Structure formats: structure tokens, C-alpha cells
Amino acid sequence: MEKVIVGISGGVDSAVSAYLLKKQGYLVEGLFMRNWDATLNNDIHGNPTLNEYICPQEQDYNDAKELCEMLQIPLHRVDFIKEYWDYVFTYFLEELKKGRTPNPDLLCNKYIKFDLFKKEAKKLGADKIATGHYAKLEGNRLLRGIDQNKDQTYFLAQLSPDQLKDVLFPVGNITKQEVRKIAEEQKLNVAKKKDSTGICFIGERHYQEFVKNYLKPNPGDIINVETQEVIGKHNGLMNYTIGQRRNVGISGFNERHYVCGKNVEKNILYIAFGDSNEYLLSDECLLEEVNWISASHPAFCSAKFRYRGEDVPVQIEYLENNELKINYPDGAKAVTPGQFCVLYLGEECLGSGIIKEVRKKNQKLWYL
């Protein structure tokens, strides 16, 4: 009988994953990861300060314990707080300092969930590991989950082929609605638990207040990209992302407006007005730190420039230094430096790279 260690998060997806694997005849055990110390933050000087918002991580652990008792499987617990800080959170802060928009969830999977977690599971005698991701594996191919609205291959696109060996995604072949139905039929304690939202270590707390604990606010000018007039003050470029329309921080303007760029050296935030989205459009970008899951490296495929983004047809030009030039002649909105571009060939996730530079008509966008 094969032994499978399931990453039990305290949520419904991992709960149903454990239930399905046990039903299929595997010897199942759970492993709960603690990646963030929710009781303490550091201020901008590195001094610990009690955070008034307490992350429900301990509640997640209690839910995980109750679930495993219901399923009659052992639950182990491991702390990766230091490793998470070193490999994921430090990267997050450094990207913010550069004025970019990072997505640390992909690196959490790469360095924590499918590396350290997997090694810990092997110490516990696991033949395989499993998670509640909505994705599928067929041989060496990573495929989108059946539920296109919940597909999570985007977040797995920095994994190596070796990391995906001996991995199971039990809910990849069913929809979220079916997952909820199974949980309710089995009377699992997390059947109606709300899905977690936000970046894993931030959760649902106020983003700007959280970031201020680690990066000193650096106010600067907000400039109208067309007129070059100063129209307000921003409270630090790390608090804004390309395409953002809410909480931009300018007053006295009734016309719709959005963030279209940043100049880190001059500490300028650029704003465009109107509904045309002209300043959000690009037709080419450069990717760095490219990771390939698939052996297929095509000239044409599709790309997602953000998790909820649409598939965009692209042409790939292979450059030196593990970089790619991605061309999308029909254009795309709000392609943002620091985000991950994930490549697909039909249902297969090929891999991903970090967006390094965004261009339009062969020219780097000066306001980015």
C-alpha cells in the first residue's frame, strides 16, 4: 500500500483531497505547514511589533486537526518560518523596492510546498505527496484542472519536472462545486469554510498597512502622463500596481483614471485619465529567469500575464541568458514588470518567466 502525505491547510480542497485518496486505498497522512509567524511583524527598523491583526493560522491548524480526526488519519506539523522568510518574503520585499509587482505564491510553491514539504514528507516515509491544487498530471505533463475557473497551474509554473514527480492532485479532475458537494456529503468540518484569499502570508489584512511594517514609506509626485503636471502625492511606489484604479490617492478629479507607470529613480507615479486604456496596452515583453516544465519549447503558444488574465496568443523568440522575447501583436493590457508570464500549449502548462520589461512597437514604455 502506497503512503501519501497530504498537505492539509485547514481548507476544503486539501480536506477532500485527503478523503478521496483514502477512499482510493492509499495509506494517507496529513502534514500541516506553518510558514508565517502571525503574531509578530517587524517594523521598518527590524524591531518586532505586535500585529493588531491575528492571522487565522491557528484556526486553520485546529480545523486540520479536527478533519484528520474525522478521517482517522495522523496529522503532522512542521514550521518553515525561517525558510519562508529567506526564500519567499525577502524576494517579495526586494521586488517591491524595485517598483515591481511580485507574485510570491509561485515561489512559495517552488521553495516550500514542493521542496521542503516534499523532503519532510519523504522523512515520514511518503511514497507520494498530494495537495489540493486544481491541476492535473499526465506523465510528465502539467495540465490545467477540469474547473477552468479554479485552475491553479499558473501558481505551479515555476516548478521543475523533478518537483512534480511523485505528486498527486486529487481534485484536479473535479470542479469546485463537486468538491463542496463531497465535503458536505461526508460532513467534513470545513465543508462550508470560506476559501482563503490574498497573498498567503498577508491574508485579508490591509495591504498597505502590512507593507509599512517592512518598507519605509517614501512619498513622491503623482504625475499626469499626458500633461506631465504634478497632480498629487503618492505614499510609496510599492503600494501601487499597473492598471490600479482604486485608492490611487488623487482628489478633485471626477474623470476615471488608472496607474499606468512608475519611475523608481525619480520616485514618480504616472496616472492616465479616461477609458481608452491606451497607456496599459503593450505588444511585447521580455522574460527573465525562465523555468521550463515541458520538453516542448514552441515558437507559438498562449500566455497568461496574470492569474485571472485571459489566454493571449504569443510568439516566442529565444534569447541568451535564459531570457525570452514574447510577442503578442494583438496587444494585451497591464502587462506588469515583476509578475509571472505563464506559457501554455493548449491544456499543457509549459513553464513561466518573470516579466522584466514591457514594450510597444519595439520601444520600451518610458513611463514603466
Short mmCIF file of C-alpha atoms in Angstrom, two decimals:
data_model
loop_
_atom_site.label_atom_id
_atom_site.label_comp_id
_atom_site.label_asym_id
_atom_site.label_seq_id
_atom_site.Cartn_x
_atom_site.Cartn_y
_atom_site.Cartn_z
CA MET A 1 0.00 0.00 0.00
CA GLU A 2 1.47 3.35 -1.06
CA LYS A 3 1.80 6.03 1.56
CA VAL A 4 0.70 9.56 0.61
CA ILE A 5 1.36 12.64 2.71
CA VAL A 6 -1.24 15.31 2.00
CA GLY A 7 -0.60 18.99 2.60
CA ILE A 8 -3.51 19.75 4.93
CA SER A 9 -4.14 23.50 5.02
CA GLY A 10 -7.36 23.59 7.00
CA GLY A 11 -9.34 24.32 3.85
CA VAL A 12 -11.89 22.31 1.89
CA ASP A 13 -9.69 21.46 -1.13
CA SER A 14 -6.99 19.67 0.85
CA ALA A 15 -9.65 18.06 3.06
CA VAL A 16 -11.43 16.50 0.09
CA SER A 17 -8.06 15.52 -1.40
CA ALA A 18 -7.27 13.52 1.74
CA TYR A 19 -10.73 11.94 1.75
CA LEU A 20 -10.51 10.89 -1.92
CA LEU A 21 -7.05 9.39 -1.52
CA LYS A 22 -8.12 7.37 1.49
CA LYS A 23 -11.17 6.18 -0.44
CA GLN A 24 -8.87 5.11 -3.28
CA GLY A 25 -6.94 2.84 -0.93
CA TYR A 26 -3.83 4.87 -0.17
CA LEU A 27 -2.28 4.98 3.29
CA VAL A 28 -2.92 8.66 3.98
CA GLU A 29 -1.35 11.02 6.49
CA GLY A 30 -1.61 14.81 6.78
CA LEU A 31 1.11 17.41 7.16
CA PHE A 32 0.31 20.99 8.19
CA MET A 33 2.83 23.72 7.30
CA ARG A 34 3.32 26.86 9.34
CA ASN A 35 5.12 29.36 7.11
CA TRP A 36 4.48 32.68 8.83
CA ASP A 37 4.57 33.88 12.43
CA ALA A 38 1.19 35.60 12.51
CA THR A 39 1.63 37.11 15.99
CA LEU A 40 4.61 39.32 15.22
CA ASN A 41 5.67 41.70 12.48
CA ASN A 42 8.87 43.73 12.25
CA ASP A 43 8.74 47.45 11.87
CA ILE A 44 10.82 49.34 9.31
CA HIS A 45 13.82 49.24 11.69
CA GLY A 46 13.61 45.48 12.14
CA ASN A 47 12.11 45.66 15.61
CA PRO A 48 9.31 43.20 16.40
CA THR A 49 5.89 44.79 16.87
CA LEU A 50 2.71 43.07 17.85
CA ASN A 51 0.37 42.98 14.88
CA GLU A 52 -3.15 44.00 15.77
CA TYR A 53 -4.46 41.65 13.10
CA ILE A 54 -4.03 38.00 14.09
CA CYS A 55 -3.93 35.65 11.13
CA PRO A 56 -6.32 32.71 11.48
CA GLN A 57 -3.44 30.26 11.01
CA GLU A 58 -4.02 28.59 14.35
CA GLN A 59 -7.68 28.21 13.49
CA ASP A 60 -6.57 26.55 10.25
CA TYR A 61 -4.44 24.14 12.27
CA ASN A 62 -7.33 23.37 14.61
CA ASP A 63 -9.56 22.73 11.59
CA ALA A 64 -6.88 20.47 10.11
CA LYS A 65 -6.64 18.51 13.39
CA GLU A 66 -10.39 18.06 13.57
CA LEU A 67 -10.54 16.96 9.95
CA CYS A 68 -7.81 14.35 10.38
CA GLU A 69 -9.55 13.01 13.46
CA MET A 70 -12.75 12.65 11.41
CA LEU A 71 -10.87 10.86 8.61
CA GLN A 72 -8.90 8.84 11.18
CA ILE A 73 -5.52 9.76 9.73
CA PRO A 74 -2.43 11.10 11.55
CA LEU A 75 -1.58 14.79 11.28
CA HIS A 76 1.99 16.07 11.47
CA ARG A 77 3.06 19.68 11.79
CA VAL A 78 6.19 21.44 10.54
CA ASP A 79 7.44 25.04 10.74
CA PHE A 80 9.11 26.63 7.72
CA ILE A 81 9.01 30.19 9.05
CA LYS A 82 12.73 30.95 8.59
CA GLU A 83 12.86 29.30 5.19
CA TYR A 84 9.78 31.17 4.05
CA TRP A 85 11.38 34.44 5.10
CA ASP A 86 14.68 33.61 3.37
CA TYR A 87 13.34 32.24 0.09
CA VAL A 88 9.99 33.97 -0.42
CA PHE A 89 9.38 37.04 1.74
CA THR A 90 12.82 38.58 1.17
CA TYR A 91 12.24 38.26 -2.58
CA PHE A 92 8.82 39.91 -2.15
CA LEU A 93 10.34 42.93 -0.38
CA GLU A 94 13.22 43.30 -2.84
CA GLU A 95 10.83 43.31 -5.79
CA LEU A 96 8.68 45.97 -4.13
CA LYS A 97 11.79 48.12 -3.62
CA LYS A 98 12.40 47.92 -7.38
CA GLY A 99 8.90 49.22 -8.03
CA ARG A 100 7.77 45.89 -9.42
CA THR A 101 4.70 43.80 -8.60
CA PRO A 102 5.79 40.39 -7.31
CA ASN A 103 3.75 37.21 -7.01
CA PRO A 104 5.34 35.30 -4.11
CA ASP A 105 2.82 32.43 -4.31
CA LEU A 106 4.77 30.86 -7.19
CA LEU A 107 7.99 30.92 -5.18
CA CYS A 108 6.20 29.54 -2.14
CA ASN A 109 5.30 26.51 -4.24
CA LYS A 110 8.80 26.27 -5.69
CA TYR A 111 10.81 26.57 -2.48
CA ILE A 112 8.41 25.48 0.25
CA LYS A 113 5.46 23.30 -0.78
CA PHE A 114 7.18 21.22 -3.45
CA ASP A 115 10.68 21.26 -1.99
CA LEU A 116 10.94 21.48 1.80
CA PHE A 117 7.48 20.00 2.31
CA LYS A 118 8.28 17.13 -0.05
CA LYS A 119 11.55 16.41 1.75
CA GLU A 120 9.75 16.40 5.11
CA ALA A 121 7.13 14.03 3.70
CA LYS A 122 9.86 11.68 2.48
CA LYS A 123 11.29 11.65 6.01
CA LEU A 124 7.86 10.48 7.16
CA GLY A 125 8.04 7.58 4.72
CA ALA A 126 5.90 9.01 1.93
CA ASP A 127 5.89 7.37 -1.48
CA LYS A 128 3.99 10.35 -2.85
CA ILE A 129 2.76 13.76 -1.77
CA ALA A 130 -0.58 15.40 -2.58
CA THR A 131 -2.01 18.92 -2.45
CA GLY A 132 -5.40 20.47 -3.08
CA HIS A 133 -4.34 22.35 -6.23
CA TYR A 134 -6.72 22.35 -9.18
CA ALA A 135 -4.33 20.86 -11.73
CA LYS A 136 -3.64 17.56 -13.45
CA LEU A 137 -0.58 15.48 -14.22
CA GLU A 138 -0.39 13.10 -17.17
CA GLY A 139 3.04 11.52 -17.29
CA ASN A 140 5.48 14.45 -17.27
CA ARG A 141 2.86 16.95 -18.46
CA LEU A 142 1.27 19.51 -16.16
CA LEU A 143 -2.28 20.16 -17.39
CA ARG A 144 -4.97 22.62 -16.43
CA GLY A 145 -7.59 21.47 -13.95
CA ILE A 146 -11.02 20.49 -15.20
CA ASP A 147 -12.55 23.52 -13.47
CA GLN A 148 -11.25 26.32 -15.70
CA ASN A 149 -12.43 28.94 -13.21
CA LYS A 150 -10.29 27.39 -10.45
CA ASP A 151 -7.33 26.09 -12.48
CA GLN A 152 -4.13 26.72 -10.49
CA THR A 153 -1.42 25.67 -12.93
CA TYR A 154 -0.42 29.37 -13.04
CA PHE A 155 0.87 29.04 -9.47
CA LEU A 156 2.75 25.82 -10.27
CA ALA A 157 4.58 27.17 -13.31
CA GLN A 158 7.93 27.68 -11.55
CA LEU A 159 8.22 24.02 -10.54
CA SER A 160 10.78 21.71 -12.12
CA PRO A 161 9.87 18.35 -13.68
CA ASP A 162 11.62 16.65 -10.73
CA GLN A 163 9.48 18.53 -8.24
CA LEU A 164 6.35 17.21 -9.95
CA LYS A 165 7.44 13.58 -9.66
CA ASP A 166 5.52 11.51 -7.11
CA VAL A 167 2.88 14.25 -6.82
CA LEU A 168 -0.90 13.80 -6.84
CA PHE A 169 -3.59 16.44 -7.42
CA PRO A 170 -6.77 14.63 -6.34
CA VAL A 171 -9.20 17.48 -7.09
CA GLY A 172 -7.77 18.34 -10.50
CA ASN A 173 -10.38 16.20 -12.25
CA ILE A 174 -13.40 17.65 -10.47
CA THR A 175 -14.96 21.08 -10.10
CA LYS A 176 -15.03 23.27 -7.03
CA GLN A 177 -18.78 22.72 -6.84
CA GLU A 178 -18.21 18.97 -6.72
CA VAL A 179 -15.55 19.42 -4.04
CA ARG A 180 -18.01 21.32 -1.86
CA LYS A 181 -20.67 18.67 -2.50
CA ILE A 182 -18.34 15.83 -1.47
CA ALA A 183 -17.34 17.72 1.68
CA GLU A 184 -20.97 18.30 2.62
CA GLU A 185 -22.00 14.69 1.89
CA GLN A 186 -19.17 13.42 4.10
CA LYS A 187 -20.00 16.04 6.75
CA LEU A 188 -16.41 17.30 6.78
CA ASN A 189 -15.90 20.10 9.28
CA VAL A 190 -14.59 22.51 6.61
CA ALA A 191 -17.36 21.85 4.06
CA LYS A 192 -18.64 25.42 4.22
CA LYS A 193 -15.43 27.16 5.18
CA LYS A 194 -14.70 30.23 3.10
CA ASP A 195 -11.78 29.97 0.68
CA SER A 196 -8.66 31.85 1.75
CA THR A 197 -7.88 34.99 -0.23
CA GLY A 198 -4.94 37.30 -0.63
CA ILE A 199 -1.23 36.53 -0.53
CA CYS A 200 -0.69 33.62 1.81
CA PHE A 201 1.30 35.46 4.47
CA ILE A 202 -0.81 38.62 4.32
CA GLY A 203 -4.22 37.03 4.19
CA GLU A 204 -7.05 39.54 4.23
CA ARG A 205 -5.39 42.26 6.26
CA HIS A 206 -4.83 45.78 4.88
CA TYR A 207 -2.01 45.51 2.31
CA GLN A 208 -0.52 48.98 2.68
CA GLU A 209 -0.54 48.84 6.47
CA PHE A 210 1.15 45.44 6.35
CA VAL A 211 3.88 46.55 3.94
CA LYS A 212 4.65 49.62 6.10
CA ASN A 213 5.93 47.25 8.77
CA TYR A 214 8.83 46.30 6.49
CA LEU A 215 9.41 49.10 3.98
CA LYS A 216 9.68 52.74 4.97
CA PRO A 217 7.09 54.90 3.17
CA ASN A 218 8.71 57.09 0.50
CA PRO A 219 6.20 59.70 -0.72
CA GLY A 220 6.61 61.25 -4.16
CA ASP A 221 4.86 63.00 -7.01
CA ILE A 222 1.87 61.70 -8.92
CA ILE A 223 2.13 62.96 -12.50
CA ASN A 224 -0.40 63.08 -15.33
CA VAL A 225 1.32 61.01 -18.03
CA GLU A 226 -0.06 63.19 -20.84
CA THR A 227 0.43 66.70 -19.48
CA GLN A 228 3.41 65.96 -17.17
CA GLU A 229 1.69 68.02 -14.47
CA VAL A 230 2.02 67.09 -10.81
CA ILE A 231 -1.49 66.23 -9.64
CA GLY A 232 -0.90 64.70 -6.22
CA LYS A 233 1.37 62.80 -3.87
CA HIS A 234 1.72 59.04 -3.57
CA ASN A 235 2.70 57.25 -0.35
CA GLY A 236 5.32 54.89 -1.77
CA LEU A 237 5.54 53.18 -5.18
CA MET A 238 5.36 49.74 -3.54
CA ASN A 239 1.68 50.41 -2.81
CA TYR A 240 0.60 50.63 -6.45
CA THR A 241 0.40 48.31 -9.42
CA ILE A 242 -0.12 48.88 -13.12
CA GLY A 243 -3.80 49.19 -14.03
CA GLN A 244 -4.87 50.04 -10.48
CA ARG A 245 -7.98 52.26 -10.43
CA ARG A 246 -8.91 52.41 -6.75
CA ASN A 247 -7.19 54.14 -3.84
CA VAL A 248 -4.76 55.95 -6.13
CA GLY A 249 -4.71 58.98 -3.83
CA ILE A 250 -5.65 61.95 -6.01
CA SER A 251 -8.61 64.21 -5.27
CA GLY A 252 -10.62 66.72 -7.22
CA PHE A 253 -10.79 64.64 -10.40
CA ASN A 254 -14.11 63.19 -11.49
CA GLU A 255 -12.74 61.56 -14.64
CA ARG A 256 -11.82 57.89 -14.42
CA HIS A 257 -8.11 57.30 -14.00
CA TYR A 258 -5.61 54.49 -13.52
CA VAL A 259 -1.97 53.81 -12.67
CA CYS A 260 0.00 53.38 -15.90
CA GLY A 261 3.62 53.52 -14.78
CA LYS A 262 6.36 54.17 -12.24
CA ASN A 263 9.77 55.78 -12.34
CA VAL A 264 11.68 54.31 -9.40
CA GLU A 265 14.77 56.51 -9.80
CA LYS A 266 12.71 59.72 -9.69
CA ASN A 267 10.05 58.24 -7.37
CA ILE A 268 7.20 59.19 -9.73
CA LEU A 269 3.82 57.54 -10.11
CA TYR A 270 2.21 58.08 -13.50
CA ILE A 271 -1.56 58.33 -13.88
CA ALA A 272 -3.61 58.27 -17.10
CA PHE A 273 -7.17 59.53 -17.48
CA GLY A 274 -10.10 58.18 -19.45
CA ASP A 275 -11.45 54.80 -20.50
CA SER A 276 -9.27 54.11 -23.54
CA ASN A 277 -6.63 52.12 -21.63
CA GLU A 278 -4.12 53.38 -24.21
CA TYR A 279 -1.32 53.53 -21.68
CA LEU A 280 -1.96 49.99 -20.45
CA LEU A 281 -1.50 48.38 -23.86
CA SER A 282 1.70 46.68 -24.98
CA ASP A 283 2.61 44.17 -27.67
CA GLU A 284 5.92 42.73 -26.48
CA CYS A 285 7.71 41.86 -23.25
CA LEU A 286 10.96 40.29 -22.10
CA LEU A 287 11.00 37.40 -19.63
CA GLU A 288 13.87 36.53 -17.31
CA GLU A 289 14.56 33.54 -15.04
CA VAL A 290 12.59 31.28 -17.36
CA ASN A 291 11.58 27.89 -15.98
CA TRP A 292 10.53 25.05 -18.31
CA ILE A 293 8.34 22.20 -17.11
CA SER A 294 7.68 20.80 -20.57
CA ALA A 295 10.22 19.43 -23.04
CA SER A 296 8.22 21.27 -25.72
CA HIS A 297 9.62 24.74 -26.49
CA PRO A 298 7.36 26.00 -29.30
CA ALA A 299 7.56 29.15 -31.38
CA PHE A 300 3.83 29.82 -30.93
CA CYS A 301 1.64 29.22 -27.87
CA SER A 302 -0.53 31.22 -25.46
CA ALA A 303 0.34 33.15 -22.33
CA LYS A 304 -1.28 34.35 -19.13
CA PHE A 305 0.21 37.58 -17.80
CA ARG A 306 -1.68 37.30 -14.50
CA TYR A 307 -3.65 34.55 -12.75
CA ARG A 308 -7.11 35.75 -13.76
CA GLY A 309 -5.98 37.02 -17.16
CA GLU A 310 -7.16 35.64 -20.46
CA ASP A 311 -5.03 33.42 -22.67
CA VAL A 312 -3.19 35.64 -25.16
CA PRO A 313 -1.73 34.16 -28.40
CA VAL A 314 2.03 34.79 -28.43
CA GLN A 315 5.13 34.19 -30.49
CA ILE A 316 8.33 33.28 -28.65
CA GLU A 317 11.84 34.40 -29.53
CA TYR A 318 14.58 32.57 -27.63
CA LEU A 319 17.35 34.82 -26.33
CA GLU A 320 20.57 34.30 -24.39
CA ASN A 321 20.87 34.24 -20.58
CA ASN A 322 17.67 32.21 -20.14
CA GLU A 323 15.50 35.05 -21.43
CA LEU A 324 12.59 35.10 -23.86
CA LYS A 325 11.04 37.80 -26.03
CA ILE A 326 7.25 37.38 -26.05
CA ASN A 327 5.38 38.99 -28.94
CA TYR A 328 1.60 39.47 -28.89
CA PRO A 329 0.66 41.58 -31.95
CA ASP A 330 -3.00 41.89 -30.92
CA GLY A 331 -1.89 43.61 -27.72
CA ALA A 332 -2.56 42.98 -24.03
CA LYS A 333 -3.47 45.22 -21.10
CA ALA A 334 -1.50 45.89 -17.93
CA VAL A 335 1.42 43.53 -18.55
CA THR A 336 3.38 44.33 -15.40
CA PRO A 337 7.11 44.03 -14.57
CA GLY A 338 7.69 41.59 -11.71
CA GLN A 339 4.64 39.46 -12.46
CA PHE A 340 4.97 35.98 -13.93
CA CYS A 341 4.09 35.21 -17.53
CA VAL A 342 2.92 31.58 -17.76
CA LEU A 343 3.04 29.79 -21.10
CA TYR A 344 0.51 27.21 -22.33
CA LEU A 345 0.17 24.93 -25.33
CA GLY A 346 -3.49 24.03 -25.27
CA GLU A 347 -4.15 22.46 -21.87
CA GLU A 348 -0.46 21.93 -21.06
CA CYS A 349 1.42 24.37 -18.83
CA LEU A 350 4.87 24.73 -20.41
CA GLY A 351 6.56 26.90 -17.80
CA SER A 352 7.00 30.55 -16.90
CA GLY A 353 9.27 33.54 -16.56
CA ILE A 354 9.32 36.86 -14.71
CA ILE A 355 8.30 39.90 -16.77
CA LYS A 356 11.44 42.01 -16.98
CA GLU A 357 10.50 44.73 -19.49
CA VAL A 358 7.34 45.78 -21.33
CA ARG A 359 7.40 47.25 -24.84
CA LYS A 360 5.15 48.72 -27.52
CA LYS A 361 6.16 48.86 -31.18
CA ASN A 362 9.70 47.75 -30.29
CA GLN A 363 10.14 50.56 -27.77
CA LYS A 364 10.34 50.19 -24.01
CA LEU A 365 7.45 52.06 -22.42
CA TRP A 366 9.11 55.14 -20.96
CA TYR A 367 6.57 55.51 -18.17
CA LEU A 368 7.15 51.98 -16.84
#
